Coordinates of C-alpha atoms and ligand atoms in Angstrom, one line a residue:
X1 CA -49.4 -111.9 32.7
X2 CA -48.1 -112.8 29.4
X3 CA -48.9 -109.9 26.8
X4 CA -48.2 -109.9 23.1
X5 CA -48.3 -106.5 21.2
X6 CA -48.5 -107.6 17.4
X7 CA -49.1 -105.4 14.6
X8 CA -49.2 -105.1 11.0
X9 CA -47.5 -102.0 9.1
X10 CA -46.5 -101.2 5.5
X11 CA -44.5 -97.8 5.9
X12 CA -43.5 -98.3 9.7
X13 CA -46.1 -95.8 11.4
X14 CA -47.9 -98.9 13.1
X15 CA -44.8 -100.4 14.2
X16 CA -43.3 -97.2 15.9
X17 CA -46.6 -96.8 17.7
X18 CA -46.4 -100.6 18.5
X19 CA -42.8 -99.9 20.1
X20 CA -43.9 -97.3 22.1
X21 CA -46.6 -99.5 23.7
X22 CA -43.8 -102.2 24.1
X23 CA -41.3 -99.8 25.9
X24 CA -43.7 -99.0 28.4
X25 CA -44.8 -102.8 29.3
X26 CA -41.6 -104.9 30.3
X27 CA -43.3 -108.1 30.6
X28 CA -44.7 -107.7 26.9
X29 CA -43.5 -109.4 23.7
X30 CA -43.7 -107.6 20.5
X31 CA -44.1 -109.3 16.9
X32 CA -45.3 -108.6 13.4
X33 CA -48.7 -110.4 13.1
X34 CA -46.5 -112.6 10.4
X35 CA -44.5 -114.4 13.4
X36 CA -47.4 -115.3 15.8
X37 CA -47.9 -118.7 16.0
X38 CA -50.2 -119.4 18.8
X39 CA -52.5 -116.7 19.9
X40 CA -53.7 -118.7 22.8
X41 CA -50.1 -118.5 24.6
X42 CA -51.0 -114.8 25.1
X43 CA -53.3 -114.1 28.3
X44 CA -53.7 -110.7 26.4
X45 CA -52.8 -109.1 22.9
X46 CA -53.0 -105.4 21.7
X47 CA -53.3 -105.8 18.1
X48 CA -52.2 -102.9 15.8
X49 CA -53.2 -102.4 12.1
X50 CA -53.3 -99.7 9.6
X51 CA -56.2 -98.3 7.8
X52 CA -56.7 -99.2 4.0
X53 CA -59.5 -97.5 2.5
X54 CA -61.4 -97.4 5.4
X55 CA -60.7 -100.9 6.7
X56 CA -57.9 -102.7 8.5
X57 CA -55.4 -103.6 6.4
X58 CA -55.5 -106.8 4.4
X59 CA -53.1 -108.7 6.9
X60 CA -54.6 -107.4 10.0
X61 CA -58.1 -108.4 8.5
X62 CA -56.8 -111.8 7.7
X63 CA -55.0 -112.0 11.2
X64 CA -57.8 -110.6 13.3
X65 CA -60.4 -113.4 11.8
X66 CA -57.8 -116.4 12.1
X67 CA -56.6 -115.5 15.5
X68 CA -59.4 -115.5 18.1
X69 CA -58.8 -114.3 21.4
X70 CA -61.2 -113.4 24.2
X71 CA -59.4 -110.3 25.4
X72 CA -57.5 -107.7 23.3
X73 CA -57.1 -103.9 22.8
X74 CA -57.0 -102.4 19.3
X75 CA -54.4 -99.7 18.0
X76 CA -54.5 -98.2 14.5
X77 CA -52.7 -95.6 12.3
X78 CA -54.5 -93.8 9.7
X79 CA -53.8 -90.6 7.1
X80 CA -57.1 -88.9 8.4
X81 CA -57.2 -86.9 11.6
X82 CA -58.6 -89.1 14.3
X83 CA -61.7 -89.0 16.5
X84 CA -64.2 -88.6 13.7
X85 CA -66.6 -90.9 11.9
X86 CA -63.9 -92.4 9.8
X87 CA -62.2 -93.6 13.0
X88 CA -65.1 -94.9 14.7
X89 CA -66.2 -97.0 11.6
X90 CA -62.5 -98.1 11.0
X91 CA -62.7 -99.7 14.8
X92 CA -66.0 -100.9 14.4
X93 CA -64.9 -102.7 11.7
X94 CA -62.2 -104.4 13.1
X95 CA -64.3 -105.2 16.3
X96 CA -66.7 -106.8 13.8
X97 CA -63.8 -109.2 12.3
X98 CA -62.9 -110.2 15.9
X99 CA -66.5 -111.3 16.7
X100 CA -68.7 -110.7 19.8
X101 CA -66.7 -113.4 22.1
X102 CA -63.8 -111.2 22.0
X103 CA -63.7 -108.3 24.5
X104 CA -62.2 -105.3 23.5
X105 CA -61.1 -103.5 26.4
X106 CA -59.9 -100.4 24.6
X107 CA -58.5 -98.7 21.5
X108 CA -56.1 -96.2 20.5
X109 CA -55.9 -94.4 17.2
X110 CA -53.4 -92.0 15.7
X111 CA -52.6 -90.3 12.8
X112 CA -49.6 -91.6 10.6
X113 CA -47.9 -90.0 7.3
X114 CA -49.4 -91.2 4.1
X115 CA -46.8 -92.9 1.7
X116 CA -45.6 -90.0 -0.8
X117 CA -46.1 -92.6 -3.6
X118 CA -49.9 -92.6 -3.0
X119 CA -50.0 -89.0 -3.7
X120 CA -47.7 -89.5 -7.0
X121 CA -50.5 -91.9 -8.0
X122 CA -53.2 -89.8 -7.3
X123 CA -51.8 -87.1 -9.2
X124 CA -52.1 -88.8 -12.7
X125 CA -55.9 -88.7 -12.1
X126 CA -57.6 -85.6 -14.0
X127 CA -59.8 -83.0 -11.8
X128 CA -63.4 -84.6 -11.8
X129 CA -62.0 -87.7 -11.4
X130 CA -62.8 -90.1 -8.2
X131 CA -59.0 -90.7 -7.3
X132 CA -58.4 -86.6 -8.2
X133 CA -55.8 -85.2 -5.9
X134 CA -58.1 -82.5 -4.7
X135 CA -56.9 -79.5 -2.6
X136 CA -58.8 -81.4 0.7
X137 CA -56.4 -84.5 -0.2
X138 CA -53.4 -82.5 -0.5
X139 CA -53.9 -80.5 3.0
X140 CA -54.9 -83.9 4.6
X141 CA -51.5 -85.5 2.9
X142 CA -49.4 -82.7 4.4
X143 CA -51.1 -82.8 7.9
X144 CA -50.3 -86.5 8.3
X145 CA -46.4 -86.0 7.2
X146 CA -45.1 -85.4 11.0
X147 CA -47.2 -87.9 12.3
X148 CA -46.8 -90.2 14.4
X149 CA -45.3 -87.2 16.4
X150 CA -43.8 -87.3 19.9
X151 CA -47.4 -86.0 21.2
X152 CA -48.9 -89.4 19.8
X153 CA -45.9 -91.5 20.7
X154 CA -46.1 -90.1 24.2
X155 CA -50.1 -90.8 24.0
X156 CA -49.7 -94.5 22.9
X157 CA -46.9 -95.1 25.7
X158 CA -49.5 -93.4 28.5
X159 CA -52.4 -95.6 26.7
X160 CA -50.2 -98.7 27.1
X161 CA -49.6 -98.1 30.7
X162 CA -53.3 -97.3 31.1
X163 CA -54.6 -100.6 29.6
X164 CA -52.0 -102.5 32.0
X165 CA -53.4 -101.0 35.0
X166 CA -57.0 -101.9 33.8
X167 CA -55.9 -105.7 33.6
X168 CA -54.4 -105.3 36.8
X169 CA -57.3 -103.8 38.6
X170 CA -59.7 -106.5 36.7
X171 CA -57.4 -109.4 38.2
X172 CA -57.5 -108.5 41.5
X173 CA -61.1 -107.8 41.8
X174 CA -61.4 -111.5 40.3
Ligands
LIG1 C1 -53.4 -98.1 -0.3 C2 -53.6 -97.0 1.1 C3 -55.0 -96.7 1.5 C4 -55.1 -95.8 2.7 N1 -56.4 -95.6 2.8 C5 -56.7 -95.0 4.1 C6 -57.7 -94.8 4.3 O1 -59.1 -95.0 3.7 N2 -58.2 -94.0 5.4 C7 -57.0 -93.1 6.2 O2 -56.9 -92.2 7.1 N3 -55.7 -93.3 6.0 C8 -55.4 -94.3 4.8 N4 -54.4 -94.7 4.4 C9 -53.1 -93.7 5.1 C10 -53.0 -94.7 6.0 O3 -53.3 -95.5 6.7 C11 -51.6 -94.3 7.0 O4 -50.6 -93.6 6.2 C12 -51.1 -95.6 8.1 O5 -50.5 -94.7 9.2 C13 -50.0 -96.4 7.3 O6 -49.5 -97.3 8.3 P1 -48.1 -98.1 8.1 O7 -46.8 -97.3 8.4 O8 -48.0 -98.7 9.4 O9 -48.0 -98.8 7.1 C14 -53.9 -95.3 3.2 C15 -52.8 -95.5 2.6 C16 -52.6 -96.5 1.8 C17 -51.3 -96.8 1.4

């Protein structure tokens, strides 16, 4: 089975997760989204993005819209603690872009350190301003710094293998 793992990453978190998934799937090829030429070449595609203002980042939106495939798995990194409504809506947003004809077999999300440049920018906004660097934002930023950590990376490896097993079971059943 020809498996592509492709990703978009600005500061490296999503790339690290993509590399972990790749390390457990010896037959897979790892490519940044900008290097993918023909999506139809692949039997299955892992697509990874980072979350930008509640949505997949711009390069990923463009890629997901333009590269239609009928079977994919999604992975993402974000600054927030994964598992809540924010995570759900980011993944739903990505599924919507892929469209109904695409079967998303599974997804994986983990936290990724927020670029320190962002906090520098936020610090210029005064108290009361929407973008002010509140205590809540500071705590979230501090929690994100260590991620993706070894636990996140191991979960990503396990998840990659799990998806691969599901594909194999499906293949045998058909
Ligand atoms: C401009 C910008 C917007 C972001 N928006 C969000 C957001 O809406 N929600 C969130 O949880 N994290 C947000 N983040 C944090 C990133 O999603 C997170 O740090 C991610 O791991 C970056 O991935 P990368 O290293 O692959 O670029 C934002 C980061 C930046 C730079």
